[in-house]
Tab-separated table of C-alpha atoms in Angstrom:
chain	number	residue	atom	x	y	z
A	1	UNK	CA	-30.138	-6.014	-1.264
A	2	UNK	CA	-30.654	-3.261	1.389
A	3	UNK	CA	-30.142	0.107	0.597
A	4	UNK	CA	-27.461	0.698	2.756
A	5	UNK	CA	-25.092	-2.588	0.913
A	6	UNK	CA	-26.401	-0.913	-2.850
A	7	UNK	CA	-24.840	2.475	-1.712
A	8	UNK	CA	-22.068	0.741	-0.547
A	9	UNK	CA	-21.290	-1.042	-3.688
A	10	UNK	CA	-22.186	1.937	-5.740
A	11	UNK	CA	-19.974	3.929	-4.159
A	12	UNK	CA	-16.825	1.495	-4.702
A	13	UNK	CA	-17.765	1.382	-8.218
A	14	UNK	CA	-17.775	5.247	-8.730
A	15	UNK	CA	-14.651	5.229	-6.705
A	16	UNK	CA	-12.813	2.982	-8.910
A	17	UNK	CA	-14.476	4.447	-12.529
A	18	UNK	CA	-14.391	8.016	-11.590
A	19	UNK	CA	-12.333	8.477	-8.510
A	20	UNK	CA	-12.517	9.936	-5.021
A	21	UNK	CA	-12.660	13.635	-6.014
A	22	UNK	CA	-14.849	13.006	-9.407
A	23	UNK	CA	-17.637	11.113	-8.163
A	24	UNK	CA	-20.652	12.874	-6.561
A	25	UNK	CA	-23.540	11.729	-4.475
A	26	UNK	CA	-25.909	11.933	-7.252
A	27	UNK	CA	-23.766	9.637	-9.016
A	28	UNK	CA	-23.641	7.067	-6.400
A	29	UNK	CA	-26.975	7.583	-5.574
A	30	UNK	CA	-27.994	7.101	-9.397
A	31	UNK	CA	-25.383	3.906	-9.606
A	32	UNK	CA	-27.439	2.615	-6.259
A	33	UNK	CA	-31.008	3.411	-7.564
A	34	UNK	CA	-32.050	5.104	-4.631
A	35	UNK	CA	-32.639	8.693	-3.561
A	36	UNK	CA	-29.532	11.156	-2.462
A	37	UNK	CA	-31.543	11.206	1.035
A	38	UNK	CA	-30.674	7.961	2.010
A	39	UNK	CA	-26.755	8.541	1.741
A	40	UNK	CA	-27.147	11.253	4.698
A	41	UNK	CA	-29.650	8.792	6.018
A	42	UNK	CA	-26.949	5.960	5.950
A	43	UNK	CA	-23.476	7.151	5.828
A	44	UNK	CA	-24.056	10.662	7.403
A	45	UNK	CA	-22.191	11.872	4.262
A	46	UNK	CA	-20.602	11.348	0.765
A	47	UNK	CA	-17.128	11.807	2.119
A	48	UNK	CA	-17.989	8.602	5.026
A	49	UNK	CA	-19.643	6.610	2.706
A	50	UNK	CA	-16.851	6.646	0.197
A	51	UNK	CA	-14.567	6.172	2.717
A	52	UNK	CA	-16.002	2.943	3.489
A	53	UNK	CA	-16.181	2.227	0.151
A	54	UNK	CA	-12.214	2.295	-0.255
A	55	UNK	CA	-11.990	0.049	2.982
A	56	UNK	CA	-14.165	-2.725	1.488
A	57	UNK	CA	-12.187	-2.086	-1.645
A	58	UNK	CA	-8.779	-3.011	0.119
A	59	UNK	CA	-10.310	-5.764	1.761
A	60	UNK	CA	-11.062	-7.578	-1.713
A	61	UNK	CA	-7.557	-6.503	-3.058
A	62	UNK	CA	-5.891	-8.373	0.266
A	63	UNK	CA	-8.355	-11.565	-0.584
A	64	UNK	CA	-6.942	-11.435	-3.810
A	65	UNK	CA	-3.389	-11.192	-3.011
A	66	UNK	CA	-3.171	-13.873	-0.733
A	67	UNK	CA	-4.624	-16.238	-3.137
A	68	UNK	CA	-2.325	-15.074	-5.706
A	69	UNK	CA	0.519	-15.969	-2.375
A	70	UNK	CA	-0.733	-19.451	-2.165
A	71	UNK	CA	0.285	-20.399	-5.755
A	72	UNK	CA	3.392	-18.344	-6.134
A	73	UNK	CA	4.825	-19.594	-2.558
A	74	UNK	CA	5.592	-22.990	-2.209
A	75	UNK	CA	5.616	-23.785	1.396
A	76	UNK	CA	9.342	-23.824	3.087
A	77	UNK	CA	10.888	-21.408	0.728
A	78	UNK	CA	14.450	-19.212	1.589
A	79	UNK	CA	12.789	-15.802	3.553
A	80	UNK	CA	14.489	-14.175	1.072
A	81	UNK	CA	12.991	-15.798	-1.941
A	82	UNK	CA	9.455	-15.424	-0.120
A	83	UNK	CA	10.398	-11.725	0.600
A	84	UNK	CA	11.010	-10.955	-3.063
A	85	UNK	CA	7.961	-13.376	-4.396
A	86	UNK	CA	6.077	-11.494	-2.368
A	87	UNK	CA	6.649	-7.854	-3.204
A	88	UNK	CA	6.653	-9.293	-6.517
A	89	UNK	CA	2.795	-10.120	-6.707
A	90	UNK	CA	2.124	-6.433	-4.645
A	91	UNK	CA	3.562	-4.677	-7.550
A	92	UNK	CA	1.654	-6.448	-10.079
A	93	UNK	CA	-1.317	-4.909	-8.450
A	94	UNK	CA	0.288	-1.596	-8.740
A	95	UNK	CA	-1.238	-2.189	-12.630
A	96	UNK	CA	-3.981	-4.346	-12.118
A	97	UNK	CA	-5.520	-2.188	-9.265
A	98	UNK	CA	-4.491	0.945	-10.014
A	99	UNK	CA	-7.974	3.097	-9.434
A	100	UNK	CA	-7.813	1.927	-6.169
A	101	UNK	CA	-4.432	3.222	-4.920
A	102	UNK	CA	-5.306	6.327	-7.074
A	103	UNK	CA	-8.229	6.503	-4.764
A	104	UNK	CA	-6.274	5.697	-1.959
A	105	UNK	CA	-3.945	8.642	-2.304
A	106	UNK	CA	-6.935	11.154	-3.271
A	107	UNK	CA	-8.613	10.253	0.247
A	108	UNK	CA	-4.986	10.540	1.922
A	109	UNK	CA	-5.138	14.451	0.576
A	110	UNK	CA	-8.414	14.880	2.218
A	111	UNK	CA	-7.495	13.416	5.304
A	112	UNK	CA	-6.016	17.604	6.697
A	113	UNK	CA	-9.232	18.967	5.972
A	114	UNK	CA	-11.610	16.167	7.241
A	115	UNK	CA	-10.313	15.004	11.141
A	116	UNK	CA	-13.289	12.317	10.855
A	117	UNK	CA	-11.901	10.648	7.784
A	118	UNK	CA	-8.371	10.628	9.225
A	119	UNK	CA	-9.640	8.998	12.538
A	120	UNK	CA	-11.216	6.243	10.278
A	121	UNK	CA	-7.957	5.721	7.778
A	122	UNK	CA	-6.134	5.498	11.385
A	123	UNK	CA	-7.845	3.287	13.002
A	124	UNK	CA	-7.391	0.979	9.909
A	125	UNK	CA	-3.973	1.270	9.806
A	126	UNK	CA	-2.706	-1.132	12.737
A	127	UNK	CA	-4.818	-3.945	10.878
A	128	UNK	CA	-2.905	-2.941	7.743
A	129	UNK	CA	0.673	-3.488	9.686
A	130	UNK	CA	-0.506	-6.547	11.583
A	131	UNK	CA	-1.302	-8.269	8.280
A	132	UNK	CA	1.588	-6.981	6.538
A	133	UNK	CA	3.726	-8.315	9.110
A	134	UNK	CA	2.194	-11.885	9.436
A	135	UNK	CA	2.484	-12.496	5.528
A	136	UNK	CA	6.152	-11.207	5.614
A	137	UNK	CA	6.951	-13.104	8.807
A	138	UNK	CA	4.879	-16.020	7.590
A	139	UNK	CA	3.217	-16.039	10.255
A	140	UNK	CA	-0.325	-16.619	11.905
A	141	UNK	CA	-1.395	-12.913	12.456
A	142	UNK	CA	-3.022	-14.007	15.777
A	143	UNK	CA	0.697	-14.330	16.997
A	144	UNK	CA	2.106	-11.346	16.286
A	145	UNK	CA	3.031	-8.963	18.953
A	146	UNK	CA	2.687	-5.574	19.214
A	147	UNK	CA	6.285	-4.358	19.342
A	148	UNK	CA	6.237	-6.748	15.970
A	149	UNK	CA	3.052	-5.107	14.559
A	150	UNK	CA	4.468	-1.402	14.951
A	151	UNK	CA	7.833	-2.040	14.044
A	152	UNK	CA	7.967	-4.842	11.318
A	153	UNK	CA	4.790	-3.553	10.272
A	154	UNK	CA	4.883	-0.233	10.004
A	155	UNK	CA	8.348	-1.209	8.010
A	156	UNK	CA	6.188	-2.797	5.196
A	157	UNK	CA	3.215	0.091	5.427
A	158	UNK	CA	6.180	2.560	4.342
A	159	UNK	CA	7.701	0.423	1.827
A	160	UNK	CA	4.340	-0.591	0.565
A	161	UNK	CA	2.785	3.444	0.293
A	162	UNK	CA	6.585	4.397	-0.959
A	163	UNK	CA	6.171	1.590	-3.775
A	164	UNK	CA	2.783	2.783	-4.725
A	165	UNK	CA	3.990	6.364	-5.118
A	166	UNK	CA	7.119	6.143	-6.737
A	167	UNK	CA	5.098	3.219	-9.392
A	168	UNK	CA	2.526	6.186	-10.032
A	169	UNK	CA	4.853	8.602	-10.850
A	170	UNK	CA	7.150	6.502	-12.423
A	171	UNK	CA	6.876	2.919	-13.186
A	172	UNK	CA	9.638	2.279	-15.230
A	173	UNK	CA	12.098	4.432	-12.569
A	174	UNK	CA	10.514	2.327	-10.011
A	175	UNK	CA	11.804	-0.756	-7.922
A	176	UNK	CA	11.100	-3.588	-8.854
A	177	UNK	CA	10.810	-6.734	-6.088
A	178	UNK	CA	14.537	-8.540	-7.310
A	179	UNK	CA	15.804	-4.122	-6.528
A	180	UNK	CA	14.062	-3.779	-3.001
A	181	UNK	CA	15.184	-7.778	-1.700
A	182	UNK	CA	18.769	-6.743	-3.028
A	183	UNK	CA	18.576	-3.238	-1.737
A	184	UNK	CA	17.367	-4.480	1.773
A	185	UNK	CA	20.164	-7.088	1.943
A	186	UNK	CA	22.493	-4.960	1.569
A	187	UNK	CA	21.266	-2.657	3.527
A	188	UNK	CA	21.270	-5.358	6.331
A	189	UNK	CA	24.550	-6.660	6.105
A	190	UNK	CA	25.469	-2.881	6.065
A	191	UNK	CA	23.776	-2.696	9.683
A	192	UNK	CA	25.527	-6.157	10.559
A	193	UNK	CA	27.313	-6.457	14.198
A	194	UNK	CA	30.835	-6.262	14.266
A	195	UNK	CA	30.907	-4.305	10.620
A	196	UNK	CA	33.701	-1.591	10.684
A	197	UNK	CA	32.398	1.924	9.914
A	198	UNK	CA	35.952	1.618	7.372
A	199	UNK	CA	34.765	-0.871	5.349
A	200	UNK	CA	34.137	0.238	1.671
A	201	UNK	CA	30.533	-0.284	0.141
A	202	UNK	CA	30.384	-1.077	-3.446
A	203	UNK	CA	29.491	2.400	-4.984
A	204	UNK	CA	30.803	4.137	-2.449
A	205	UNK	CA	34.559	4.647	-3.591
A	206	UNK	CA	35.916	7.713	-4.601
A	207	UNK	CA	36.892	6.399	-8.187
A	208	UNK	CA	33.065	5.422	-8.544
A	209	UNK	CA	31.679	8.741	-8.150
A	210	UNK	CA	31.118	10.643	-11.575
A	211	UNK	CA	32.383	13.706	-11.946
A	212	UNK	CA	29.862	16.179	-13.430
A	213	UNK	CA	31.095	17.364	-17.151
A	214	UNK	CA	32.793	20.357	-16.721
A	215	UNK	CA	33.361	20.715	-13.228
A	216	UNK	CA	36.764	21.165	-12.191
A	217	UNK	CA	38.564	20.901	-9.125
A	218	UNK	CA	38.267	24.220	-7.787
């Protein structure tokens, strides 16, 4: 193994142990065996190679997933049921990869102060929303258009960093897949043509609402 590959897989490693802001270049330089020169030398700098680090990273966790996809998902299964079976094996790796979207979100707060990491997180992100869109769509990702990419896409990305966020803060409080399909139904038929602006929403009566304990009517 090259120097360059052992930096790169030291790097993950002290990305998932220690995390983004913990681990130092002596300590990825240590984990590699080589000398802190050759992560200038290489990378240009701690923050790059990390970086790269979290992308290769990601691209095991997607590997992973869609294997996991291939046994869940029986082929010709309801959208919906997909849709939920789905999210349902993302969440799970809410748990089993959780030092990775920790990192994730630690590199995301260093993104204002460092334009270069930000350009290389961006120009990430369309593959991100391409392949998001393809699994949802169940489709071959080499047929999915742009307008599809950035609007079906980009859908998922937000659910997907939204998920991750809320599930860090708060797993139990958090959605589970069976919440978001359910949630996104409804919201749909909500959104359906023809739907009067009248019609009552469950939740949304009057008699529904709880009144606050002690609150009176004015």
């Amino acid at each position: 193994m090259n120097n360059r590959d052992a930096l790169l897989l030291a790097a993950k490693q002290c990305l998932l142990e220690k995390g983004y802001n913990r681990t130092t270049a002596r300590d990825i330089a240590s984990a590699a065996g080589v000398s802190l020169a050759a992560i200038g030398y290489h990378f240009s700098s701690k923050e790059a190679l990390l970086t790269e680090a979290l992308l290769l990273a990601f691209g095991e966790w997607d590997q992973d997933l869609q294997q996991a996809l291939q046994t869940a998902i029986p082929p010709g299964v309801a959208p919906a049921q997909r849709f939920e079976a789905t999210w349902a094996k993302i969440i799970a790796t809410f748990e089993t990869h959780r030092a990775l979207w920790v990192a994730n979100f630690e590199i995301f707060a260093q993104m204002v102060g460092r334009p270069e990491t930000r350009e290389v997180i961006a120009s990430k992100v369309h593959l991100a929303r391409a392949g998001l869109a393809a699994m949802f769509l169940n489709q071959d990702e080499s047929t999915i258009s742009e307008q599809t990419v950035r609007t079906i896409g980009t859908l998922h990305h937000v659910l997907l960093s939204g998920l991750v966020l809320q599930w860090l803060i708060d797993p139990a409080g958090s959605l589970s897949a069976k919440d978001l399909t359910e949630a996104l139904c409804a919201t749909a038929e909500s959104l359906r043509p023809g739907r009067k602006s009248s019609e009552k929403r469950p939740g949304m009566q009057p008699g529904n609402r709880k009144r606050k304990k002690g609150s009176g009517s004015g």
